[in-house]
Coordinates of C-alpha atoms and ligand atoms in Angstrom, one line a residue:
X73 CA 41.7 5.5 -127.1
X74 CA 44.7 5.9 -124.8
X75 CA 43.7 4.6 -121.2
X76 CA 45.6 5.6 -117.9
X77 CA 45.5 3.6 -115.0
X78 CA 47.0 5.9 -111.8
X79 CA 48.3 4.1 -108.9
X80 CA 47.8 5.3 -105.3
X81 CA 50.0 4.0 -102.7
X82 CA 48.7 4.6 -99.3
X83 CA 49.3 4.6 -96.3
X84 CA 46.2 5.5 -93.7
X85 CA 44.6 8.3 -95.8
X86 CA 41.3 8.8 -96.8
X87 CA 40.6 12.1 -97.8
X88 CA 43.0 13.3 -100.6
X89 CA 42.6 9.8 -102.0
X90 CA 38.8 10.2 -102.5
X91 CA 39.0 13.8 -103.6
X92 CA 42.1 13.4 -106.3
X93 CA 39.2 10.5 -107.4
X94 CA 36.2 12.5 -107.7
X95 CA 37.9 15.2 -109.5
X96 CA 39.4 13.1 -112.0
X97 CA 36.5 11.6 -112.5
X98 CA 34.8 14.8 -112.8
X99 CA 36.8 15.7 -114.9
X100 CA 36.5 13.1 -117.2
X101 CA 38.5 12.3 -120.7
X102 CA 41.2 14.5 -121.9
X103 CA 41.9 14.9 -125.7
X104 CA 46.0 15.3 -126.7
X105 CA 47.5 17.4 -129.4
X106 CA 46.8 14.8 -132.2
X107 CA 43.3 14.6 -131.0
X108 CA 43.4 11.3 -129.4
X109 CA 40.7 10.4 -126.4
X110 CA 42.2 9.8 -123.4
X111 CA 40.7 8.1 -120.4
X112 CA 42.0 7.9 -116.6
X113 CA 41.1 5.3 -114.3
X114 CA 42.5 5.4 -110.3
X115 CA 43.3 2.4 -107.8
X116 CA 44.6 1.9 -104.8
X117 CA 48.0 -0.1 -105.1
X118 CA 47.8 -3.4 -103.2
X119 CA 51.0 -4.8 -101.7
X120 CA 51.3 -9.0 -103.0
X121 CA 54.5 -10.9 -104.7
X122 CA 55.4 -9.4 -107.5
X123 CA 57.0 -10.7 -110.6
X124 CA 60.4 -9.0 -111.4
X125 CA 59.3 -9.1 -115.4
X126 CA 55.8 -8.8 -114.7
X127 CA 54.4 -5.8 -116.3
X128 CA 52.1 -3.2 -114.3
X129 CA 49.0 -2.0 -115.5
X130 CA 49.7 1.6 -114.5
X131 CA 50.9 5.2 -116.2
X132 CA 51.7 7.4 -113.4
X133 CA 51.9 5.8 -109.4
X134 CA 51.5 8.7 -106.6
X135 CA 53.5 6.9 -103.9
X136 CA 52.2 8.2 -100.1
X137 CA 54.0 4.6 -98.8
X138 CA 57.5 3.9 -99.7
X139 CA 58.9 6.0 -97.1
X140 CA 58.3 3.4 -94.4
X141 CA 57.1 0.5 -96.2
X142 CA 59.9 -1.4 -98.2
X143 CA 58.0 -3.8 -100.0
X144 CA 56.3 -1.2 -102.6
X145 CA 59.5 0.7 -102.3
X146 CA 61.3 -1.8 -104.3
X147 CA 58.4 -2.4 -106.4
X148 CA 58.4 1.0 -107.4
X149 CA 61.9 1.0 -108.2
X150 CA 61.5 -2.0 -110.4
X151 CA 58.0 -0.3 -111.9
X152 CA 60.6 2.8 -112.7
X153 CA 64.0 0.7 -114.0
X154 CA 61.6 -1.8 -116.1
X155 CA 58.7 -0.6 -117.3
X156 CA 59.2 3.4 -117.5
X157 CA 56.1 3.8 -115.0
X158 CA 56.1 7.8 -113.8
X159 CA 56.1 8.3 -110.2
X160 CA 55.2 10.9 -107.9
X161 CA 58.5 10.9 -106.6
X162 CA 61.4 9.1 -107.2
X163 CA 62.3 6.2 -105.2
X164 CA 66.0 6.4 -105.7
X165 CA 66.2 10.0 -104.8
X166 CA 63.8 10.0 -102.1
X167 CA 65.6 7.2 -100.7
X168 CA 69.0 8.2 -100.6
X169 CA 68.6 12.4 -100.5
X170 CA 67.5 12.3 -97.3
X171 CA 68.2 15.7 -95.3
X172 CA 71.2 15.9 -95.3
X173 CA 72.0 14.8 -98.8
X174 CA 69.4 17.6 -99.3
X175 CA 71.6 20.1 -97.0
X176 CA 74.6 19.3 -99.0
X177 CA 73.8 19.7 -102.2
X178 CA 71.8 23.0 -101.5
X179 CA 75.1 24.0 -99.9
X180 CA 77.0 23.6 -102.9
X181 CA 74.2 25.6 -105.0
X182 CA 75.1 28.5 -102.5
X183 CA 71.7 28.6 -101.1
X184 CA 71.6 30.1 -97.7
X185 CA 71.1 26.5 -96.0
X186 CA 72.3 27.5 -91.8
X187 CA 75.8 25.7 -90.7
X188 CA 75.3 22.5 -90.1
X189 CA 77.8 19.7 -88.7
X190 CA 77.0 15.8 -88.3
X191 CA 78.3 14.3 -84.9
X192 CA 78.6 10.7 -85.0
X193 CA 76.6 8.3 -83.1
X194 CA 76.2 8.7 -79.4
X195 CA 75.6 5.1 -79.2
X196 CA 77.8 2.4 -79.9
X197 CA 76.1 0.4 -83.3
X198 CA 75.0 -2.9 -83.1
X199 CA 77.4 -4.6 -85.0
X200 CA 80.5 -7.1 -83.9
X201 CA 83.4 -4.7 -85.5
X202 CA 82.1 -1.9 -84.0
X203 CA 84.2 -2.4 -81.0
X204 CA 87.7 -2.6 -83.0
X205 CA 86.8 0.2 -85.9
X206 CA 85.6 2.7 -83.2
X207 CA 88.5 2.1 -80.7
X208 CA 90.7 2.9 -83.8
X209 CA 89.2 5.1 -85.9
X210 CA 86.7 6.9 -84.0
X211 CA 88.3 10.4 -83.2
X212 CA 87.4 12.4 -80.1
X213 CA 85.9 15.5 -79.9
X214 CA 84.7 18.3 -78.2
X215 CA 80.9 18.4 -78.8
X216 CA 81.2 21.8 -76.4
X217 CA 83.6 23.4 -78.8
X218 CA 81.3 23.0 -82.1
X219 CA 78.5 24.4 -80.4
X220 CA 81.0 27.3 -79.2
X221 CA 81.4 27.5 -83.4
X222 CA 77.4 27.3 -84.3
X223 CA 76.5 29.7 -81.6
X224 CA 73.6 28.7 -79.0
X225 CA 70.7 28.6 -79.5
X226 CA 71.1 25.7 -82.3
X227 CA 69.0 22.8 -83.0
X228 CA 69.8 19.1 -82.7
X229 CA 68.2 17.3 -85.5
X230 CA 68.3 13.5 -87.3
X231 CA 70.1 13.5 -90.2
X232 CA 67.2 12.1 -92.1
X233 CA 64.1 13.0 -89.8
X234 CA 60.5 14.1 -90.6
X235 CA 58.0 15.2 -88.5
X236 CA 59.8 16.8 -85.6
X237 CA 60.9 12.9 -83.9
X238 CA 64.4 13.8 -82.1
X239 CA 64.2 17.5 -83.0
X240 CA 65.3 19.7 -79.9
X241 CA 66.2 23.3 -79.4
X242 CA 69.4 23.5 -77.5
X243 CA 69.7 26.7 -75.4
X244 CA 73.0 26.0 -73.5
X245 CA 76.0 23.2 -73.2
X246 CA 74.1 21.5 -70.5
X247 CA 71.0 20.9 -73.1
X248 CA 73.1 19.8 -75.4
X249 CA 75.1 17.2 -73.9
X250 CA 71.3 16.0 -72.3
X251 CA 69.5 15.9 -76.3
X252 CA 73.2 14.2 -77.3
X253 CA 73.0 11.7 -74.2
X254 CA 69.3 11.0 -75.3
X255 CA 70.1 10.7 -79.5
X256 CA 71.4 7.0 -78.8
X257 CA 71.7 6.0 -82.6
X258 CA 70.7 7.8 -83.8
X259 CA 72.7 9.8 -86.2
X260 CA 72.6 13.7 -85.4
X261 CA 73.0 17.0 -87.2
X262 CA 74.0 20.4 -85.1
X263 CA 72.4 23.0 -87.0
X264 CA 72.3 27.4 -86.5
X265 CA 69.2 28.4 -85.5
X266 CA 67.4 31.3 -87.7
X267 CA 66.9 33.6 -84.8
X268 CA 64.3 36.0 -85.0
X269 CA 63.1 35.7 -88.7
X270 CA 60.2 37.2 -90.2
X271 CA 58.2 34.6 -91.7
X272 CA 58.3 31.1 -91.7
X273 CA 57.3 29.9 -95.3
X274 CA 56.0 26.3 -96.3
X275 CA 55.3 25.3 -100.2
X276 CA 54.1 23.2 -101.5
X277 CA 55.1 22.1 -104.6
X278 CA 53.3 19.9 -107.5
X279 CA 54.9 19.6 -110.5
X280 CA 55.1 23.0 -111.9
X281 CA 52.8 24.6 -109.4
X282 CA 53.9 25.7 -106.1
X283 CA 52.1 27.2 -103.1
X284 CA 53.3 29.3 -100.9
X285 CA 51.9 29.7 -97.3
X286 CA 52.6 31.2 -94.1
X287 CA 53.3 28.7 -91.7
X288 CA 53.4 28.5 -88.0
X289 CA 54.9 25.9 -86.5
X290 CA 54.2 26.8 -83.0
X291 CA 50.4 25.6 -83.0
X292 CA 48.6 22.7 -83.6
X293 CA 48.4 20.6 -87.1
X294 CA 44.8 22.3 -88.2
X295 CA 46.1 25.7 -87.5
X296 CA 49.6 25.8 -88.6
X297 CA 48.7 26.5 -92.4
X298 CA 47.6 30.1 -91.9
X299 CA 45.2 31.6 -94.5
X300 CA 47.2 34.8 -95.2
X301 CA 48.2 36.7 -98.9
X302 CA 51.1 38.7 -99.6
X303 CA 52.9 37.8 -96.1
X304 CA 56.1 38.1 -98.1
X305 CA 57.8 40.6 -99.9
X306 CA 57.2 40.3 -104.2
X307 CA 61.4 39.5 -103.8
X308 CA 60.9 37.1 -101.2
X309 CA 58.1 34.9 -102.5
X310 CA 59.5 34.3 -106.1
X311 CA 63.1 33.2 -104.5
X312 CA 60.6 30.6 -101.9
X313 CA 59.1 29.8 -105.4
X314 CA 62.5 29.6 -106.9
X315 CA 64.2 28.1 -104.6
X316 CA 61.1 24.9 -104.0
X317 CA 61.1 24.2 -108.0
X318 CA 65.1 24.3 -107.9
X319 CA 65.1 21.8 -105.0
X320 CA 63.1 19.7 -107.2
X321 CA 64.3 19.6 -110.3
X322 CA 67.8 19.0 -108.7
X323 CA 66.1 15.5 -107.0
X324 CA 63.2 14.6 -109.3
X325 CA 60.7 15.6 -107.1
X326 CA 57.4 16.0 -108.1
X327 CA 55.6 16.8 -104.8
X328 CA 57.0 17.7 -101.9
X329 CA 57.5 20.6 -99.3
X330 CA 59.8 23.1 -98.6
X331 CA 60.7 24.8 -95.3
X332 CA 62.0 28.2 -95.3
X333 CA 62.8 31.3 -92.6
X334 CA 63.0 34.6 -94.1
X335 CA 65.0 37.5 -92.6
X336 CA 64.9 40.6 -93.7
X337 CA 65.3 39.6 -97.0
X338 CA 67.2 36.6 -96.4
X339 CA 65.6 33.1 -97.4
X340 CA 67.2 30.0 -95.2
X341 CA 66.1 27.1 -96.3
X342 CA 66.0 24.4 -93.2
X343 CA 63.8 21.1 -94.7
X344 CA 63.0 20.6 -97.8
X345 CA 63.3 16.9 -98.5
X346 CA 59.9 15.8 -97.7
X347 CA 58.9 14.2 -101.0
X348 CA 56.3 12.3 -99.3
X349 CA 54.6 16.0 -98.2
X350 CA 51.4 15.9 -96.0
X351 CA 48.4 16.9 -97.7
X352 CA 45.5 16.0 -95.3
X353 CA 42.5 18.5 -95.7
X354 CA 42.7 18.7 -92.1
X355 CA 46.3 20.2 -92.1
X356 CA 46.2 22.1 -95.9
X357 CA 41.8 23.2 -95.2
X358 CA 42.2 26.7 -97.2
X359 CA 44.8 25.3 -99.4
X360 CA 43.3 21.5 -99.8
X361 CA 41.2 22.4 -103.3
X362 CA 44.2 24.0 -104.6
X363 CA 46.4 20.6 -104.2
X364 CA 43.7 18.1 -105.1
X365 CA 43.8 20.4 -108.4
X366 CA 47.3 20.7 -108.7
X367 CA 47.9 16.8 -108.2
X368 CA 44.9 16.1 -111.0
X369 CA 46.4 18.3 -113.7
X370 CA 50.4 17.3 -113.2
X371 CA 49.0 13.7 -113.4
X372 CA 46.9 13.9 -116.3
X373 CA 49.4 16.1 -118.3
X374 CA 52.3 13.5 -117.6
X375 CA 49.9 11.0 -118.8
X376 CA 48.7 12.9 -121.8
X377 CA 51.9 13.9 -123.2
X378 CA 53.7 11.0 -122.2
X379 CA 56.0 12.7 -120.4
X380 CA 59.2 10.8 -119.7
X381 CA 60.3 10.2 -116.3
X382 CA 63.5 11.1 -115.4
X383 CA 65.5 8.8 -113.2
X384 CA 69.1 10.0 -113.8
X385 CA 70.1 13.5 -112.0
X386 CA 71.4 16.5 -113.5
X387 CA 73.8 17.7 -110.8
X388 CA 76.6 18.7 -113.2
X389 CA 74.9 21.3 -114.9
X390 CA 73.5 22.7 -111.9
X391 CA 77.4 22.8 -109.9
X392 CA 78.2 24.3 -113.1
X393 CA 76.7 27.3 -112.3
X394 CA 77.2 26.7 -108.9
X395 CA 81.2 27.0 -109.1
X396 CA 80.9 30.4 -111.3
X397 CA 82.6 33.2 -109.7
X398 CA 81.3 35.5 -111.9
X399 CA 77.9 35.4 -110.8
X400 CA 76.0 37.1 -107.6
X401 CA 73.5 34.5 -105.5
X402 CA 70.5 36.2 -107.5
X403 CA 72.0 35.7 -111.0
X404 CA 72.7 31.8 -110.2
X405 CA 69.1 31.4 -108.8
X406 CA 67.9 32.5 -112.3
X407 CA 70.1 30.2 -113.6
X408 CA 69.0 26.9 -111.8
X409 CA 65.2 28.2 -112.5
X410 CA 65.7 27.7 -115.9
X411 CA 67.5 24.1 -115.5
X412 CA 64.1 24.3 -113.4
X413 CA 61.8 25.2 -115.7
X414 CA 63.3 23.2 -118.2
X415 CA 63.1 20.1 -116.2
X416 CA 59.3 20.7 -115.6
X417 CA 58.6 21.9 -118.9
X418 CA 57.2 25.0 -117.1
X419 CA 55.8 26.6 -120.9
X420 CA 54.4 23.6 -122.4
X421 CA 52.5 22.8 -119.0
X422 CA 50.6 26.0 -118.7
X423 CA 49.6 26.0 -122.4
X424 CA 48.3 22.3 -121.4
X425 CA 46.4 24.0 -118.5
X426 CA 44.9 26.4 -120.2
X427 CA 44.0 24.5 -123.6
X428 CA 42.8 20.8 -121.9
X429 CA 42.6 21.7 -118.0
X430 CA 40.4 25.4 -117.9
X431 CA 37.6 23.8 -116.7
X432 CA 39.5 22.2 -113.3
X433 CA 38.9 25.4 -111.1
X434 CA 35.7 25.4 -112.1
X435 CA 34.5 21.6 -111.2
X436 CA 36.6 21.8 -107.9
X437 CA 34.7 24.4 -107.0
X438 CA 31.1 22.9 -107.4
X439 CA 32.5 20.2 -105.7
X440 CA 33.4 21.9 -102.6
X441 CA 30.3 23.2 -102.4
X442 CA 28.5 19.6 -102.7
X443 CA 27.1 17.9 -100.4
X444 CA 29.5 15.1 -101.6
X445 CA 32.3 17.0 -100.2
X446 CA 30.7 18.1 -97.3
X447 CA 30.2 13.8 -96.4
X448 CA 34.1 13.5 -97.0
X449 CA 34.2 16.9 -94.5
X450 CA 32.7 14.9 -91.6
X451 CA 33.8 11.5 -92.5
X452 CA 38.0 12.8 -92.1
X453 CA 36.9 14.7 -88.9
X454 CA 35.1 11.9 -87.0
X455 CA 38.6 9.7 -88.1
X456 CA 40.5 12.3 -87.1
X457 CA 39.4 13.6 -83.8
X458 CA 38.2 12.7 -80.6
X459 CA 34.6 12.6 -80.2
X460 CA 34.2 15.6 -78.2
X461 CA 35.8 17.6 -80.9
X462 CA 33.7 16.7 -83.8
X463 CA 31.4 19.4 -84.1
X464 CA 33.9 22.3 -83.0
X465 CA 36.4 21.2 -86.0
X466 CA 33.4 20.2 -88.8
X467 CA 32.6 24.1 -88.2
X468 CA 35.9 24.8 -88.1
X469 CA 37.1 23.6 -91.6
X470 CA 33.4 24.5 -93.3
X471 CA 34.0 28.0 -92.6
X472 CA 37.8 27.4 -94.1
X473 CA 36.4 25.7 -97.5
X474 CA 33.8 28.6 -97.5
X475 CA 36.3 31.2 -97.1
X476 CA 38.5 29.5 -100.2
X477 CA 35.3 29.2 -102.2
X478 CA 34.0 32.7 -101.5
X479 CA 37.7 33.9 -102.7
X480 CA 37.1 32.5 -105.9
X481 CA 35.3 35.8 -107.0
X482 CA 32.2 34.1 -108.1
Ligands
LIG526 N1 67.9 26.0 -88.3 C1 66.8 26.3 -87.7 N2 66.5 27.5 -87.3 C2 65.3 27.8 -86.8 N3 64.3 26.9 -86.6 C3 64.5 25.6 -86.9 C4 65.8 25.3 -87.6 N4 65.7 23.9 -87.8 C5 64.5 23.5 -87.4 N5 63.8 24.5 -86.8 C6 62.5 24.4 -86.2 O1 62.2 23.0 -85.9 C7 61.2 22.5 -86.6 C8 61.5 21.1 -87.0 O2 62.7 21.0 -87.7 P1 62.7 20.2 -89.1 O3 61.7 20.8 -90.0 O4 64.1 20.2 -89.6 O5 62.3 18.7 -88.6 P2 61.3 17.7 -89.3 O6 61.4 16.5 -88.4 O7 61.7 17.5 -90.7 O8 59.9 18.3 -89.2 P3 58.7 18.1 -90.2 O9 58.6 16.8 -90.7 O10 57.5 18.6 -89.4 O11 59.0 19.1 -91.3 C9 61.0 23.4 -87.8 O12 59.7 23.5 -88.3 C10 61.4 24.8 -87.2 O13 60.3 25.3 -86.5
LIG527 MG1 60.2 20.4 -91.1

C-alpha cells in the first residue's frame, strides 16, 4: 500500500496548514488506476543539518519558506536534484525568475507585459571594485529623459519585489528623482502605468486549476478579494486563465498568482511571479475552500500517478511560437495553452478528479459548516487582529464562508 508523506514548509501560518490537513485527512485513502491503496500522511518540515545523501521521507513538499529562508531553500533544491521529491514550486525557478526574469520572458511571448526599463543602482554597492568598475563603466543617463519615453504617471518598482516594499506611483520628474533618491540599492524597474483599466484581475493558480477574482488593491487585505462572478468578459477571463497557466508552465510553477489589468479588451499582465502566493483565509475568505480543495487534489494526484517533476524548462518550444510571424497574439496564446496543458496534463487531471476526487466538494463543504472550522475561524482572527477587532471580523468572514456555502446550490 503506497504511502505519501507531504511536507509543509512554513513560515508563520496556521490556517491553510490546518485546513489542507483536515481535508486530506477527510478525505482519506485514494485508490490508483491498478487499484493500489494509497495513503497520505502531512508534516510540518523542520529546519536541522541535513545530510547531502540522506534520503527524505517525503512525496510532494508545499514550500511557503524558501523565499526568505535559505536553509530549506537549498534543502529543497537537493530534495529535487537527488531524490526526485515534487515541490510546490520550483526552487530553481522561483529563485532565479524573479520579476523581471518574469517580465522578460512574457515579453518575448508577446504578451502585453507594460514598457519597462531597469535603472541601475542609485546607491553605490558595497563592494571594494565598485569604485573603479563604476567610474569606468558606469554610463550616465538621463533618468528625466526615460520617463519622458514611458509617459508619467509610471511606477517605480524593485526588480524582484513582493508585497508592495519600494513600490511608488510617480506622477511627475520631481517624484521620480525623490522615489530614485530614496531606492538606495536597491535595484529599480520604471514601468507604464495601465491608466484607467477596467478590472484588475488576480488568479490564483493550482496546478491545473485557476481562479479568477476581482481584485481591488486600493482597500485593505480582508477586502481586496471581492466576491463578484462574471466581472470579465467570456474573452477576457479565458485569456487571464490562459495567460496564469502559460506563465506556469513556462516556470514550473505549480501555485502562484497572477496580476493582471484589463482594458477594454486588453489584458496587461504586471506581477505574476509570486510562486509563493498568499492564501490566508483572511485575505482568500470566499475563495479559501476553493484553494484548500485545489491544493488537496493537485497533491494527491501528483502523488497517485507519480507524476514526475520537472526541473528543466521548456523555453525553446515556447519562443518557437513566439518568433512566428505568421501568427496573430490570439493564435500564439492557443498555442502556449497547449505546451500548457500538456505540461499540466490538463485531460488526465480532470478524469483523476472526477473518477478518485468527486467526493472533495462535498467534504469541504461539511467541513465549513463544522464547528471544527468555525474554531480555526476565530483561532486565525484572534492571531490576526487586534483585540478590538475580533468580533467585527469573526462576523465578517462567517457571513463570507456562509455566502460560499450557500452558493454551492445545496
Ligand atoms: N504597470 C502598472 N500599471 C498600473 N498599476 C500598477 C502597475 N504596476 C504596479 N501597479 C500597482 O501597484 C501595485 C503593486 O505593484 P506590484 O504588484 O508589481 O508589486 P508587488 O510588490 O509585487 O506587490 P504584491 O506582492 O502585493 O503583488 C499593483 O497591485 C498595482 O495596483
Ligand atoms: Mg503585485
Amino acid at each position: 500500500m503506497p504511502q505519501h508523506l507531504i511536507g509543509l514548509l512554513l513560515g508563520t501560518e496556521e490556517d491553510w496548514p490546518t485546513a489542507f490537513t483536515e481535508i486530506l485527512r477527510r478525505l482519506g485513502p485514494v485508490k490508483d488506476g491498478s487499484g493500489d491503496t494509497h495513503t497520505f500522511d502531512v508534516e510540518r518540515v523542520t529546519i536541522e543539518p541535513f545530510d547531502l545523501r540522506s534520503k527524505p521521507r517525503h512525496s510532494l513538499v508545499i514550500d511557503r519558506l524558501a523565499y526568505w529562508y535559505y536553509h530549506p531553500r537549498e534543502w529543497l533544491k537537493k530534495i529535487a536534484l537527488m531524490d526526485d521529491v515534487y515541490l510546490l514550486n520550483s526552487p530553481f525557478t522561483f529563485q532565479s525568475m524573479e520579476k523581471h526574469a518574469a517580465y522578460c520572458a512574457m515579453m518575448r511571448l508577446g504578451l502585453k507585459v507594460p514598457d519597462t526599463v531597469l535603472v541601475p543602482y542609485k546607491h553605490p554597492l558595497d563592494n571594494s571594485r565598485y569604485a573603479y568598475t563604476a567610474a569606468r563603466y558606469n554610463r550616465q543617463f538621463d533618468l528625466d529623459a526615460i520617463a519622458d519615453h514611458l509617459g508619467y504617471p509610471m511606477f517605480m518598482k524593485p526588480y524582484d519585489g513582493g508585497a508592495w516594499v519600494g513600490v511608488s506611483r510617480v506622477r511627475d520628474s520631481a517624484e521620480l528623482h525623490a522615489a530614485y533618491d530614496a531606492s538606495g540599492e536597491r535595484l529599480m524597474h520604471l514601468q507604464s502605468s495601465v491608466e484607467g483599466y477596467d478590472s484588475f484581475a488576480r488568479s490564483l493558480s493550482i496546478g491545473a486549476e485557476t481562479m479568477v477574482m476581482r481584485f481591488r488593491p486600493e482597500l485593505p487585505m480582508h477586502e481586496r478579494y471581492e466576491v463578484s462572478h462574471g466581472f470579465l468578459s467570456p474573452d477576457a477571463g479565458s485569456e487571464v486563465t490562459s495567460i496564469s497557466r502559460i506563465v506556469n508552465a513556462f516556470f514550473r510553477w505549480e501555485f502562484n498568482s497572477c496580476e493582471m489589468l484589463v482594458r477594454g479588451t486588453e489584458v496587461h499582465p504586471i506581477d505574476y511571479a509570486n510562486a509563493c502566493p498568499d492564501v490566508a483565509l483572511t485575505s482568500l475568505h470566499y475563495y479559501f475552500p476553493w484553494a484548500m480543495s485545489a491544493l488537496v487534489r493537485w497533491a494527491v494526484f501528483c502523488c497517485v500517478t507519480a507524476r514526475q517533476p520537472r526541473l528543466d524548462l521548456d523555453t525553446r518550444r515556447y519562443f518557437e511560437i513566439a518568433d512566428r510571424e505568421d501568427l496573430s497574439y490570439e493564435d500564439k496564446l492557443t498555442e502556449y495553452r497547449r505546451l500548457a496543458d500538456d505540461y499540466f496534463d490538463t485531460p488526465r487531471y480532470t478524469d483523476f478528479c472526477a473518477s478518485r476526487l468527486s467526493n472533495v466538494d462535498d467534504l469541504v463543504l461539511e467541513w465549513i459548516q463544522s464547528a471544527d472550522f468555525d474554531k480555526l475561524l476565530v483561532s486565525t482572527v484572534r492571531s490576526t487582529y487586534p483585540a478590538v477587532e475580533h468580533e467585527r471580523f469573526i462576523a465578517h468572514f462567517r457571513g463570507l464562508l456562509g455566502l460560499w456555502a450557500q452558493d454551492q446550490g445545496r
